[in-house]
Every structure is written in C-alpha cells, then in structure tokens.
mmCIF file of C-alpha atoms in Angstrom:
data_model
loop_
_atom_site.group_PDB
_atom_site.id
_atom_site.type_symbol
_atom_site.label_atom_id
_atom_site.label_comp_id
_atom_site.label_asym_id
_atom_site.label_seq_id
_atom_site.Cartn_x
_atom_site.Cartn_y
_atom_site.Cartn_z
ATOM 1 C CA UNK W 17 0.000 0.000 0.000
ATOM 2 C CA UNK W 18 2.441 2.426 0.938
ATOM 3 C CA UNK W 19 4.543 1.713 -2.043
ATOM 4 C CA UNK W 20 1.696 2.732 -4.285
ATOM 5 C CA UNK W 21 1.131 5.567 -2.347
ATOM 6 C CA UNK W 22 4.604 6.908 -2.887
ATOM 7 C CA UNK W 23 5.325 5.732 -6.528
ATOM 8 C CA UNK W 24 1.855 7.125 -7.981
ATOM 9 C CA UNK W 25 0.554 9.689 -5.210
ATOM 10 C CA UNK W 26 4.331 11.631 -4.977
ATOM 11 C CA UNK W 27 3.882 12.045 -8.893
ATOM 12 C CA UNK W 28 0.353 12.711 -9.752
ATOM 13 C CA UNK W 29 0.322 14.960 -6.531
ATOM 14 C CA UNK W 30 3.108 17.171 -8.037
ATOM 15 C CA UNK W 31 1.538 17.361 -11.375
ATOM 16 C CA UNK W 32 -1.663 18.740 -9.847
ATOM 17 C CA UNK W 33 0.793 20.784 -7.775
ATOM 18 C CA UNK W 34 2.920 21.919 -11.032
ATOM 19 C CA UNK W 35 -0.623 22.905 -12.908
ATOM 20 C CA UNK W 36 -1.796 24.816 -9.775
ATOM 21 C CA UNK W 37 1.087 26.974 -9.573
ATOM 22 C CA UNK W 38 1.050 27.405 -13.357
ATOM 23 C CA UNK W 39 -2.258 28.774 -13.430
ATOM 24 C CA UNK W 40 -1.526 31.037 -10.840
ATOM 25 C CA UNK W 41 1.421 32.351 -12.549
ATOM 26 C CA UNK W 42 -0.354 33.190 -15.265
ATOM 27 C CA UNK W 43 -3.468 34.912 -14.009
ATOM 28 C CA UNK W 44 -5.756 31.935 -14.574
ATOM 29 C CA UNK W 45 -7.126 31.561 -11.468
ATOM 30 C CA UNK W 46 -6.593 33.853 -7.870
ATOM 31 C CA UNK W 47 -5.081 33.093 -4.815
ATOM 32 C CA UNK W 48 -8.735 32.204 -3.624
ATOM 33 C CA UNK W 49 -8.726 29.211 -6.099
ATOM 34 C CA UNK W 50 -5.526 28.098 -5.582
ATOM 35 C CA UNK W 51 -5.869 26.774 -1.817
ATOM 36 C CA UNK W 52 -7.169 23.488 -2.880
ATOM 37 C CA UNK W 53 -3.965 23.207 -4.905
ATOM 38 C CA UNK W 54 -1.256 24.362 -2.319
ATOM 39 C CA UNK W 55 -2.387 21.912 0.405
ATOM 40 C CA UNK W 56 -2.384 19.106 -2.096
ATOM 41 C CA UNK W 57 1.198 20.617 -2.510
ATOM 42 C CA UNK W 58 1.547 20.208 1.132
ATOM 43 C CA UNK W 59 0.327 16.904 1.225
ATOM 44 C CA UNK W 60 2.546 15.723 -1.716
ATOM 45 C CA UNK W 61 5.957 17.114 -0.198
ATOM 46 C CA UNK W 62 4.875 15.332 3.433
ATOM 47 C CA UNK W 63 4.344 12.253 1.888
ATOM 48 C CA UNK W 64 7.612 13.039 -0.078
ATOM 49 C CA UNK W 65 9.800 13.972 3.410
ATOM 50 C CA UNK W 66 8.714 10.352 4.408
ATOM 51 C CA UNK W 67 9.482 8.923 1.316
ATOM 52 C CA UNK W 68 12.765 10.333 1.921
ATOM 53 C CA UNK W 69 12.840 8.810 5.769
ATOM 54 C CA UNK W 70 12.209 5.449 4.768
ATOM 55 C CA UNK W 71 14.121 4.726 1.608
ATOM 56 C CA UNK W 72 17.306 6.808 2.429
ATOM 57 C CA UNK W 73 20.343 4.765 2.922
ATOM 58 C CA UNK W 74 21.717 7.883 4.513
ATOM 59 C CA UNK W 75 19.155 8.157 7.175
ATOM 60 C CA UNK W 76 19.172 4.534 8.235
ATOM 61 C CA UNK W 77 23.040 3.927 8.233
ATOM 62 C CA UNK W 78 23.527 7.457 9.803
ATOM 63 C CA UNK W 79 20.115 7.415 12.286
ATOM 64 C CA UNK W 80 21.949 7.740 15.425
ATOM 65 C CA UNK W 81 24.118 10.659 14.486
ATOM 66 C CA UNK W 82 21.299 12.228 12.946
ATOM 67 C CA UNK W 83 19.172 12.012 15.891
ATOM 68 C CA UNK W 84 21.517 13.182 18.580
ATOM 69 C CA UNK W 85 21.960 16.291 15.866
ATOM 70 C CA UNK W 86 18.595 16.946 15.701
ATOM 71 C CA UNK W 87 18.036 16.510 19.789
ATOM 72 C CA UNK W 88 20.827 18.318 20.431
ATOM 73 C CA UNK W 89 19.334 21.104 18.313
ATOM 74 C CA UNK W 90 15.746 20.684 19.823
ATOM 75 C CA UNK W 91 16.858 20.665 23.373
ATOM 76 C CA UNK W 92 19.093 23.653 23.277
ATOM 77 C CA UNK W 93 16.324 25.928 21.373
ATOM 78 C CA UNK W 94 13.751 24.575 23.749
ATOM 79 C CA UNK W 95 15.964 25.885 26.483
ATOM 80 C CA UNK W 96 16.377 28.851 24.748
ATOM 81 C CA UNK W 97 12.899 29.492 24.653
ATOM 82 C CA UNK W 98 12.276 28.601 28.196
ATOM 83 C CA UNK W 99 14.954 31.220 29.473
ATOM 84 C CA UNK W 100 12.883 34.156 27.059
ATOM 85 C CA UNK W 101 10.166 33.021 28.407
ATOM 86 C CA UNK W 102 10.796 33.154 32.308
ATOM 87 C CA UNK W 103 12.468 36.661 31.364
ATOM 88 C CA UNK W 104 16.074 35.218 32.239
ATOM 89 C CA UNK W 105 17.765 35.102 28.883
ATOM 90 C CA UNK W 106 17.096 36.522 25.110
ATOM 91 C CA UNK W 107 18.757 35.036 22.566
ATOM 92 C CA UNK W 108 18.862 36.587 19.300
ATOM 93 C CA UNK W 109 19.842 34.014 17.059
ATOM 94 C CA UNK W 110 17.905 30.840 17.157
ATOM 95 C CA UNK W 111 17.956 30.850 13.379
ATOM 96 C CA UNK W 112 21.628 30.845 13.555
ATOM 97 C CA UNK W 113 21.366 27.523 15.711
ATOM 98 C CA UNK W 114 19.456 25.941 13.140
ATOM 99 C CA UNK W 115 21.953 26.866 10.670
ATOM 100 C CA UNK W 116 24.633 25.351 12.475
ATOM 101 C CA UNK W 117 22.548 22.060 12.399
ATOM 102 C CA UNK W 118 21.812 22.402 9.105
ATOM 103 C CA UNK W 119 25.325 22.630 8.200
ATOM 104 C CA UNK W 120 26.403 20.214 10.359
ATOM 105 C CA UNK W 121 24.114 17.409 8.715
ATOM 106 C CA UNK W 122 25.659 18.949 5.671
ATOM 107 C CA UNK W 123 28.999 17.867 6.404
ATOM 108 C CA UNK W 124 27.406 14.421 7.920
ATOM 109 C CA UNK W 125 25.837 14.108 4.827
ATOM 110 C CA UNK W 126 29.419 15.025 2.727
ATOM 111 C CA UNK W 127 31.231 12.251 4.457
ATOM 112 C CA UNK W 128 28.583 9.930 3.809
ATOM 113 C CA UNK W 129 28.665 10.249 0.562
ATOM 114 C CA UNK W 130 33.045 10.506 0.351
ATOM 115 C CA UNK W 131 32.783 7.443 1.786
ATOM 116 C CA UNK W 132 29.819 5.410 -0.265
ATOM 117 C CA UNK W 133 31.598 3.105 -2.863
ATOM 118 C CA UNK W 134 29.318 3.317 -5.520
ATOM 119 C CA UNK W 135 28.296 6.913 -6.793
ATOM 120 C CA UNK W 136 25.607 7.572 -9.522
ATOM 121 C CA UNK W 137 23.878 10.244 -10.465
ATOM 122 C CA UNK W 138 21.407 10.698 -8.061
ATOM 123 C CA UNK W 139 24.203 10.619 -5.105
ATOM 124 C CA UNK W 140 25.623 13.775 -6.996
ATOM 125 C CA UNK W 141 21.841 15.641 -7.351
ATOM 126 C CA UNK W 142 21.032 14.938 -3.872
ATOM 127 C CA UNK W 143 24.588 16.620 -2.611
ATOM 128 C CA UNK W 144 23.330 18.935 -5.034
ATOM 129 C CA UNK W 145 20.181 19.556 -3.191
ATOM 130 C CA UNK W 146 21.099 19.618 0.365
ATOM 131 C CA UNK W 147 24.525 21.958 -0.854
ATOM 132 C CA UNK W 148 21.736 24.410 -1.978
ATOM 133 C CA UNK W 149 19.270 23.649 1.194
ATOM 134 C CA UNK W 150 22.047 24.770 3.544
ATOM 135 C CA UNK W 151 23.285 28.130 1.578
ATOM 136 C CA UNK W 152 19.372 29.015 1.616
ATOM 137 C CA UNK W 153 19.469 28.478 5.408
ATOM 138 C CA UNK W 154 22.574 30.941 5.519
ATOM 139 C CA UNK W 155 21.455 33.017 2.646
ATOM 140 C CA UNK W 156 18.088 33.304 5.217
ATOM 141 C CA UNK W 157 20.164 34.637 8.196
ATOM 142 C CA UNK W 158 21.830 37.582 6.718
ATOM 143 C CA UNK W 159 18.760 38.247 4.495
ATOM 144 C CA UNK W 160 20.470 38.123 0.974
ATOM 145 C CA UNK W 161 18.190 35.412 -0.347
ATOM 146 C CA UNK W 162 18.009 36.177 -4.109
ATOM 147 C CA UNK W 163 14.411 35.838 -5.454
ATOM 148 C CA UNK W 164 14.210 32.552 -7.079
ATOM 149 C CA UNK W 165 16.884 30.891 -4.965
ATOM 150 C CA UNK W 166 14.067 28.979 -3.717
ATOM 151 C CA UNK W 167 12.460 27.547 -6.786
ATOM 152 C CA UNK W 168 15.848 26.630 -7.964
ATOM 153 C CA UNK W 169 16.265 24.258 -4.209
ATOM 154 C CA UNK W 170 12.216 23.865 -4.589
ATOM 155 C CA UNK W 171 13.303 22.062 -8.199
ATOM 156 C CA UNK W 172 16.268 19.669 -6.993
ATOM 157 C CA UNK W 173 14.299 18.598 -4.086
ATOM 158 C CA UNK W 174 11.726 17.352 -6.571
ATOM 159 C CA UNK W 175 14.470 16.027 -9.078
ATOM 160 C CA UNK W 176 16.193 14.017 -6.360
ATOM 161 C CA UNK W 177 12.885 12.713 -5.083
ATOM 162 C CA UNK W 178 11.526 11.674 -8.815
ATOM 163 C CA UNK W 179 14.775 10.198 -9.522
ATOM 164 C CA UNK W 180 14.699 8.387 -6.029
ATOM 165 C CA UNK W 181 11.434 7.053 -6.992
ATOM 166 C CA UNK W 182 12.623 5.959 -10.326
ATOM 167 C CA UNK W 183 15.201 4.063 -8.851
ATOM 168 C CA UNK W 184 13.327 2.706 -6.037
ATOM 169 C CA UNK W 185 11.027 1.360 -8.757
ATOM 170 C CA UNK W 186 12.274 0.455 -11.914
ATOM 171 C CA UNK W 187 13.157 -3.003 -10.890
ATOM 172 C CA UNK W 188 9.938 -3.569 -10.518
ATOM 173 C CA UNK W 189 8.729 -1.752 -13.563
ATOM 174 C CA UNK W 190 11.232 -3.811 -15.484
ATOM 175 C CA UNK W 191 10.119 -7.236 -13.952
ATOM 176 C CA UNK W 192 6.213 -6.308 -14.781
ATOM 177 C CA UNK W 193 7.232 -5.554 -17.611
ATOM 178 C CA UNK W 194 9.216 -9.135 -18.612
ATOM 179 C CA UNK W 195 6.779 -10.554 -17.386
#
C-alpha cells in the first residue's frame, strides 16, 4: 500500500501541484482558487519527506548521528525558549542555531557520501540539493536570499525525489514488464 502511495501519489500529486502553480502564474485563477492546490502541494511534499525517511540509505546507516543532531538542536532551542520566556535570557539568534545544524548534517551528509563506494547520479543531485538547502538556510540569516533561490532548491528537491522514486522502482517496472 504504501509503495503505491509513494510511486503514484508523490507524482500525480506534483503534477496537480505543477498545474496549480502554473495557473496562478499566469493569471488563470486567484489566490482564492488556488488553496485546494497548495495543500495538495503540502500533502505531496509530506508524503515526499517520508518517502525520503524510509528509503534513504543515509538516514538509516547514519540514524543515530542524525538524531543526537537533531536533539541536540531541539533541546538547546527549547531551552532557549524557556529562558525568554521566564524573562532570564534573550537570545537573538535561534535561526543561527538551526543553521549550524543544518550545516552540520551537511557535512554528515558530505562524508557519507566521500565514503559510499558506488556513486551515480542521483548521489551527486542529492549533494546537489542539500549543498543548496544549507546556503538558503545561511542566505536566510543575513537576508540576501536572491528571489528565485528557492524555486531553484524547490526544483532539486523534486528532481532528487523523482529520480529516487525511479530508482526505487524500476526493478519492478522492469520485472512487470518481462513478465
């Protein structure tokens, strides 16, 4: 079940997605219209982000690391916000915290893929995509995000899933199809 869900849903929900966003763009239909199609967007890159979670050799060779990032992370912004909120400490820079972690799943992520033995394209486009992920985060923080920087991440997130999806599947597409 959840196999179908992820190799048909992902796809038809980002051509719905892709056709939404195009008919915005081009004065077709109004913001008003165009709900229904951004939380099937949402949906689709959910469903997507666990996608990711459970077919990522990175994630499930590097899961402890990547937790004790990630609760390291949580813990010290949650005591962060505690201190502003008993009036003992401000911080100013919680996004700057987030970078850090960001970066430093970056350069998790790096030597995971240094070290994999076999390469292929789709290694290189997702180091692509989290490369651009973490200059966003940084290009966030000192506020000199250029204007499409985000469709341009928004794109190779998409690529890297559809090709993860491709290759998650075409054995099977190829065995159906011998068949």
């Amino acid at each position: 079940m959840k196999d179908k869900i992820f190799k048909y849903g992902i796809p038809l929900g980002l051509i719905i997605s892709c056709i939404g966003f195009i008919l915005l763009k081009t004065d077709l239909i109004d913001l008003k219209v165009y709900g229904p199609f951004y939380n099937i967007y949402q949906l689709t890159l959910f469903i997507s982000v666990i996608f990711v979670f459970i077919n990522s050799t990175f994630i499930n060779q590097k899961f402890n690391q990547f937790l004790k990032i990630i609760g390291t992370t949580f813990f010290i912004i949650l005591g962060l916000n505690l201190l502003k909120e008993f009036n003992v400490y401000e911080v100013k820079g919680i996004e700057i915290i987030s970078s850090i972690t960001i970066a430093s799943l970056l350069v998790l992520y790096f030597f995971h893929f240094y070290r994999k033995p076999n390469r292929n394209t789709l290694d290189i486009l997702k180091l692509g995509f989290v490369l651009f992920a973490v200059m966003g985060a940084f290009f966030k923080i000192f506020e000199i995000t250029p204007e499409n920087f985000k469709y341009f991440t928004g794109g190779l997130f998409w690529f890297s899933i559809s090709g993860m999806i491709l290759f998650n599947y075409s054995d099977r597409i190829k065995e159906r199809i011998s068949n």
